[in-house]
Coordinates of C-alpha atoms (C1' of nucleotides) in Angstrom, one line a residue:
Chain A
M80 CA -0.1 -0.2 -0.3
P81 CA 1.6 3.2 -1.0
E82 CA 2.0 5.8 1.7
H83 CA -0.9 8.5 1.4
A84 CA -3.2 5.4 0.3
H85 CA -3.7 6.0 4.4
D86 CA -4.7 9.7 4.0
H87 CA -6.9 8.7 1.9
N88 CA -8.6 6.1 3.1
H89 CA -8.9 8.3 6.3
D90 CA -10.2 11.3 4.8
Q91 CA -12.3 8.4 3.0
A92 CA -14.4 7.3 6.4
K93 CA -14.2 11.2 7.5
E94 CA -16.5 11.4 4.9
R95 CA -18.5 8.5 5.8
F96 CA -19.2 10.0 8.9
F97 CA -19.7 13.5 8.3
D98 CA -22.5 12.1 5.9
R99 CA -24.0 10.2 8.4
I100 CA -24.3 13.1 11.2
K101 CA -25.8 14.7 8.1
E102 CA -28.3 12.2 7.2
Q103 CA -30.0 11.7 10.5
G104 CA -30.6 15.3 10.3
F105 CA -27.9 16.9 12.9
K106 CA -25.9 20.0 12.6
L107 CA -22.7 19.2 11.3
T108 CA -20.9 21.8 13.6
G109 CA -17.1 22.0 14.0
K110 CA -17.0 20.7 17.1
R111 CA -18.6 17.4 16.0
Q112 CA -16.5 17.4 12.8
N113 CA -12.8 17.6 15.4
I114 CA -14.2 14.9 17.6
V115 CA -14.7 12.2 14.7
E116 CA -11.1 13.6 13.3
I117 CA -9.5 13.7 16.8
L118 CA -11.0 10.0 17.4
L119 CA -10.0 8.8 13.6
A120 CA -7.0 9.9 14.2
E121 CA -6.1 8.6 16.9
D122 CA -8.0 5.4 16.4
R123 CA -8.0 4.1 20.4
Y124 CA -10.2 5.0 23.2
I125 CA -10.2 8.0 25.1
S126 CA -11.7 9.9 27.7
A127 CA -14.1 12.8 27.7
K128 CA -11.3 14.9 29.9
E129 CA -8.7 14.2 27.1
L130 CA -11.0 15.0 23.6
L131 CA -12.1 18.2 25.8
E132 CA -8.0 19.1 25.7
R133 CA -7.5 18.3 22.4
M134 CA -10.4 20.1 21.2
K135 CA -9.6 23.3 23.6
E136 CA -6.6 23.3 20.4
Y137 CA -9.4 24.8 18.1
Y138 CA -11.7 25.7 20.5
P139 CA -10.9 27.2 23.2
R140 CA -14.3 28.0 25.4
I141 CA -15.2 24.8 24.6
S142 CA -16.2 22.7 27.7
F143 CA -17.6 19.4 29.2
D144 CA -21.4 19.5 28.8
T145 CA -20.4 19.8 24.3
V146 CA -18.4 17.0 24.8
Y147 CA -20.3 14.5 26.3
R148 CA -23.8 16.0 24.3
N149 CA -21.7 14.8 21.4
L150 CA -20.7 11.8 22.7
H151 CA -23.6 10.7 23.3
L152 CA -25.3 11.4 20.0
L153 CA -22.3 10.2 18.0
K154 CA -22.8 7.0 20.4
E155 CA -26.8 6.7 19.9
E156 CA -25.9 7.1 16.0
R157 CA -23.0 4.6 16.3
L158 CA -20.7 6.2 15.3
I159 CA -18.2 5.2 18.2
E160 CA -18.0 3.3 20.9
E161 CA -17.6 3.3 24.4
S162 CA -16.4 1.5 27.1
V163 CA -15.9 1.7 31.0
F164 CA -12.7 1.2 32.1
G165 CA -11.3 -0.6 34.8
D166 CA -11.3 2.9 37.4
G167 CA -14.9 3.6 36.4
G168 CA -14.7 6.0 34.5
S169 CA -15.3 6.0 30.3
K170 CA -13.7 6.0 27.3
F171 CA -14.5 6.2 23.4
R172 CA -12.9 5.3 20.1
I173 CA -14.2 5.6 16.7
T174 CA -15.9 2.9 15.4
C175 CA -14.3 0.2 13.3
D176 CA -16.9 0.0 10.2
T177 CA -14.7 -2.8 9.0
H178 CA -16.7 -5.3 10.9
D179 CA -20.8 -5.0 12.4
H180 CA -20.5 -6.9 15.7
H181 CA -17.0 -7.1 17.4
H182 CA -15.0 -7.2 20.4
H183 CA -11.3 -5.5 21.5
Y184 CA -8.3 -6.2 23.1
I185 CA -7.7 -2.7 24.9
C186 CA -4.6 -1.6 26.0
T187 CA -5.3 -0.1 29.6
R188 CA -2.6 2.0 29.1
C189 CA -2.9 3.8 25.5
G190 CA -5.9 2.7 24.6
K191 CA -5.0 1.5 21.3
T192 CA -7.6 -2.0 20.5
E193 CA -6.9 -4.9 18.3
L194 CA -9.8 -6.7 17.5
V195 CA -11.0 -10.1 18.8
E196 CA -11.8 -12.7 16.1
G197 CA -15.4 -14.1 16.6
C198 CA -18.0 -13.5 19.4
P199 CA -18.2 -15.7 22.9
M200 CA -21.8 -15.6 22.1
D201 CA -21.8 -17.4 18.5
D202 CA -18.6 -19.7 18.9
L203 CA -19.0 -20.6 22.9
G204 CA -22.4 -22.9 22.3
L205 CA -24.2 -21.3 25.4
T206 CA -26.7 -22.9 27.3
V207 CA -28.8 -19.5 28.3
P208 CA -30.6 -20.3 30.9
K209 CA -34.6 -21.2 30.9
G210 CA -36.4 -18.1 31.1
F211 CA -33.3 -15.6 30.8
H212 CA -33.8 -12.9 27.7
V213 CA -30.3 -12.1 26.5
E214 CA -29.9 -8.6 25.8
T215 CA -26.5 -7.4 25.7
H216 CA -23.1 -8.5 26.1
R217 CA -19.7 -7.7 27.3
F218 CA -16.4 -9.2 26.5
E219 CA -13.2 -7.3 26.3
I220 CA -9.6 -8.2 27.0
F221 CA -7.5 -5.9 28.7
G222 CA -3.6 -5.9 28.8
A223 CA -0.7 -3.5 28.1
C224 CA -0.1 -3.4 23.6
S225 CA 3.1 -4.6 21.8
D226 CA 4.0 -0.3 22.3
C227 CA 3.1 -0.2 26.4
S228 CA 4.3 -3.1 27.3
Chain B
M194 CA -32.8 -30.9 49.6
P195 CA -35.0 -30.6 52.8
E196 CA -36.1 -27.0 53.8
H197 CA -33.7 -26.6 56.8
A198 CA -30.4 -27.8 54.3
H199 CA -30.1 -24.3 52.4
D200 CA -30.1 -22.3 55.9
H201 CA -27.6 -25.0 57.0
N202 CA -25.6 -24.3 53.8
H203 CA -26.3 -20.4 54.6
D204 CA -24.9 -20.5 58.1
Q205 CA -21.9 -22.3 56.8
A206 CA -21.2 -20.2 54.2
K207 CA -21.7 -17.2 56.3
E208 CA -18.6 -18.7 59.2
R209 CA -16.0 -19.2 56.3
F210 CA -16.8 -15.6 55.3
F211 CA -16.6 -14.8 59.0
D212 CA -13.0 -16.7 59.0
R213 CA -12.0 -15.6 56.2
I214 CA -11.9 -12.0 57.4
K215 CA -10.6 -12.9 60.8
E216 CA -7.1 -15.4 59.3
Q217 CA -6.6 -12.0 57.1
G218 CA -6.1 -10.0 60.3
F219 CA -9.2 -7.6 59.8
K220 CA -11.3 -7.2 63.4
L221 CA -15.2 -9.0 62.2
T222 CA -17.1 -5.8 63.2
G223 CA -20.8 -5.9 62.8
K224 CA -21.2 -4.1 60.1
R225 CA -18.8 -5.9 58.2
Q226 CA -20.7 -9.6 59.5
N227 CA -23.8 -7.9 58.4
I228 CA -22.6 -7.0 54.6
V229 CA -21.7 -10.7 53.9
E230 CA -25.0 -11.5 56.0
I231 CA -26.9 -8.6 52.9
L232 CA -25.0 -10.4 49.6
L233 CA -25.4 -13.5 51.0
A234 CA -29.3 -13.6 51.6
E235 CA -29.4 -11.8 48.4
D236 CA -27.3 -13.8 46.3
R237 CA -27.5 -10.9 43.2
Y238 CA -25.6 -7.5 42.4
I239 CA -26.8 -4.3 44.8
S240 CA -25.6 -1.1 44.5
A241 CA -23.8 0.8 47.2
K242 CA -26.7 2.5 47.8
E243 CA -29.1 -0.2 48.3
L244 CA -26.7 -2.1 51.0
L245 CA -26.1 1.5 53.1
E246 CA -30.3 1.2 52.5
R247 CA -30.4 -2.1 53.9
M248 CA -27.9 -1.8 56.5
K249 CA -29.7 1.6 58.0
E250 CA -32.0 -0.8 59.8
Y251 CA -29.1 -2.2 61.9
Y252 CA -26.9 0.7 61.6
P253 CA -28.9 3.8 61.3
R254 CA -26.0 6.5 61.2
I255 CA -24.1 4.4 58.8
S256 CA -23.0 6.2 56.0
F257 CA -21.6 5.6 52.5
D258 CA -17.6 5.9 53.4
T259 CA -18.2 2.9 55.6
V260 CA -19.8 1.2 53.3
Y261 CA -17.4 2.2 50.3
R262 CA -14.5 1.4 52.8
N263 CA -15.3 -2.4 53.8
L264 CA -16.6 -2.9 50.0
H265 CA -13.2 -2.5 48.7
L266 CA -11.8 -4.6 51.5
L267 CA -13.9 -7.4 51.0
K268 CA -13.5 -7.1 47.0
E269 CA -9.6 -7.3 48.5
E270 CA -9.7 -10.3 49.7
R271 CA -11.9 -11.2 47.0
L272 CA -14.7 -12.5 49.1
I273 CA -17.2 -10.3 47.1
E274 CA -16.8 -9.4 43.0
E275 CA -17.9 -5.8 41.5
S276 CA -19.1 -5.1 38.6
V277 CA -19.6 -2.0 36.5
F278 CA -23.0 -1.9 35.4
G279 CA -24.6 -0.2 32.1
D280 CA -25.7 3.5 34.1
G281 CA -22.2 3.2 35.4
G282 CA -22.3 2.7 38.8
S283 CA -21.1 -0.1 40.5
K284 CA -22.9 -3.0 42.0
F285 CA -21.3 -5.8 44.3
R286 CA -22.5 -9.4 44.8
I287 CA -21.2 -12.0 47.3
T288 CA -18.6 -14.1 45.7
C289 CA -19.9 -17.4 44.1
D290 CA -16.9 -19.9 46.1
T291 CA -18.5 -22.9 44.1
H292 CA -16.8 -22.3 41.4
D293 CA -12.8 -19.5 40.6
H294 CA -13.3 -18.0 37.5
H295 CA -16.2 -17.3 35.9
H296 CA -18.3 -15.4 34.3
H297 CA -22.0 -14.4 34.9
Y298 CA -25.7 -14.0 33.2
I299 CA -26.7 -11.1 35.0
C300 CA -30.3 -9.3 35.3
T301 CA -30.2 -5.9 34.7
R302 CA -33.3 -5.4 36.4
C303 CA -33.0 -7.0 39.6
G304 CA -29.0 -7.9 39.9
K305 CA -29.7 -11.6 39.7
T306 CA -27.2 -13.7 38.5
E307 CA -26.3 -17.2 36.5
L308 CA -23.2 -18.9 35.8
V309 CA -21.8 -19.3 32.1
E310 CA -20.3 -22.0 31.4
G311 CA -17.2 -21.7 30.1
C312 CA -14.8 -18.7 29.6
P313 CA -14.4 -17.6 26.6
M314 CA -10.3 -17.4 27.0
D315 CA -10.1 -20.9 27.4
D316 CA -12.8 -21.8 25.0
L317 CA -12.8 -19.5 22.2
G318 CA -9.3 -20.6 20.7
L319 CA -8.1 -17.0 20.5
T320 CA -4.9 -16.1 18.8
V321 CA -3.5 -12.7 21.2
P322 CA -1.8 -10.1 19.0
K323 CA 1.6 -10.5 18.5
G324 CA 3.1 -8.2 21.9
F325 CA -0.2 -8.2 24.0
H326 CA 0.4 -8.8 26.9
V327 CA -3.0 -10.0 28.2
E328 CA -4.0 -8.6 32.1
T329 CA -7.7 -8.8 32.7
H330 CA -11.0 -9.6 30.8
R331 CA -14.5 -9.1 31.1
F332 CA -17.2 -11.3 29.9
E333 CA -20.4 -10.6 31.3
I334 CA -24.3 -11.3 29.7
F335 CA -27.4 -9.3 30.1
G336 CA -30.5 -9.3 30.0
A337 CA -33.8 -9.9 31.9
C338 CA -34.3 -12.9 33.9
S339 CA -37.1 -15.5 34.1
D340 CA -38.9 -13.7 37.3
C341 CA -38.6 -10.4 35.6
S342 CA -39.2 -10.9 31.8
Chain C
dA38 C1' -35.6 33.0 10.2
dT39 C1' -35.6 29.1 12.7
dC40 C1' -34.1 25.8 15.6
dA41 C1' -30.8 22.9 17.3
dA42 C1' -25.8 23.1 19.2
dT43 C1' -23.2 25.6 22.8
dG44 C1' -21.5 28.1 27.1
dC45 C1' -22.2 29.3 31.3
dA46 C1' -23.2 27.7 35.7
dA47 C1' -24.7 25.0 38.6
dA48 C1' -26.6 20.6 39.7
dC49 C1' -26.0 15.8 40.3
dC50 C1' -24.8 11.4 41.8
dT51 C1' -20.9 8.1 43.2
dT52 C1' -17.4 7.5 45.4
dT53 C1' -13.3 9.5 48.2
dT54 C1' -10.8 11.8 51.7
dG55 C1' -9.1 14.2 56.5
dC56 C1' -10.1 14.2 61.4
dA57 C1' -11.3 13.0 65.6
dC58 C1' -13.4 9.4 68.2
dG59 C1' -15.4 4.8 69.5
dC60 C1' -14.9 -0.3 69.3
dG61 C1' -12.5 -4.9 68.7
dT62 C1' -9.4 -7.5 69.6
Chain D
dA220 C1' -4.3 -0.2 76.2
dC221 C1' -3.0 -0.4 71.4
dG222 C1' -4.6 0.7 67.2
dC223 C1' -8.3 -0.8 63.5
dG224 C1' -13.2 1.0 62.1
dT225 C1' -16.4 4.4 62.0
dG226 C1' -19.1 8.6 61.9
dC227 C1' -18.8 13.2 60.3
dA228 C1' -18.2 16.4 57.0
dA229 C1' -16.0 17.5 53.0
dA230 C1' -14.0 17.0 48.7
dA231 C1' -13.3 14.9 44.5
dG232 C1' -14.1 13.6 39.5
dG233 C1' -17.2 12.6 36.1
dT234 C1' -21.6 13.7 34.5
dT235 C1' -26.1 16.2 33.0
dT236 C1' -29.4 19.8 33.1
dG237 C1' -31.5 25.0 32.6
dC238 C1' -31.4 28.8 30.4
dA239 C1' -30.1 32.4 27.7
dT240 C1' -26.5 33.1 23.6
dT241 C1' -24.8 31.7 18.7
dG242 C1' -24.8 29.6 14.7
dA243 C1' -25.9 25.9 10.5
dT244 C1' -29.4 25.2 7.6

DNA sequence: ATCAATGCAAACCTTTTGCACGCGT
DNA sequence: ACGCGTGCAAAAGGTTTGCATTGAT
């Protein structure tokens, strides 16, 4: 893959996210663009706090409420994913649109992720207890990535 | 199983938990006993808030700090388990000592659990990414139990 | 021009901490 | 008697909300 191909894919992905926002009837504001850009460039789980700090570069007056409101909106639209880390705080990452349903290896140091192959709900041959109605599940593998080891 | 057998097992289990606390050099205070008793009787995930309310029956002056301090201690000693629910708040349940490592079906309404047979880390045949050092994992299945459906 | 999005401030909820007193050992 | 455990009060941290203003369409 040529070196500039990555940036091209990156821009393509960005436009796809922007289109999704507009299609859903939400305004494509600078802050929303900025959130998508940051999450897309980082490609890892980052906290609302870190996101806020990064956004202050372009929007010095931005505050937590705007960040959270947009994160909730983007999550509703399934453009980003949320995970509650060990310390109880949430972090967010851009949705990997390469796969539909998936799970992650998550680096607890830097938030970087790798896809898990398969899903325990499909592959584990589970016997769901009688009368139990499954709604959601959570499968996450935490540890240190190769860079952070 | 005769009707009183359950209570007998229950008392046996209770004593085992109390012994564990003493063995580790911690004082067996009334509040610690009460927490174990409540969690043992409930046999489901309950929040610090609910626990506090229940304990007020016996200890009207008890406050959150004591509840949390004891929950942390009991969790350190692996006598209880913690799970972060969808709303971001933690809930706690007595450790099922019947199995060592395990996962749960968890009712999001009442907190009741059922054991999951097997563990995705063992049974999924995972190929851990090169350089990734696995430390912990989380696998939980949420839904409505037969009582709450 | 319209109505959603934002900034500000304040509230909210869960959880944690410092300190002096009380209780299990 | 000793020192951990507890209550109180206050703070911390992350997240949410009401309201007036700004800005994308």
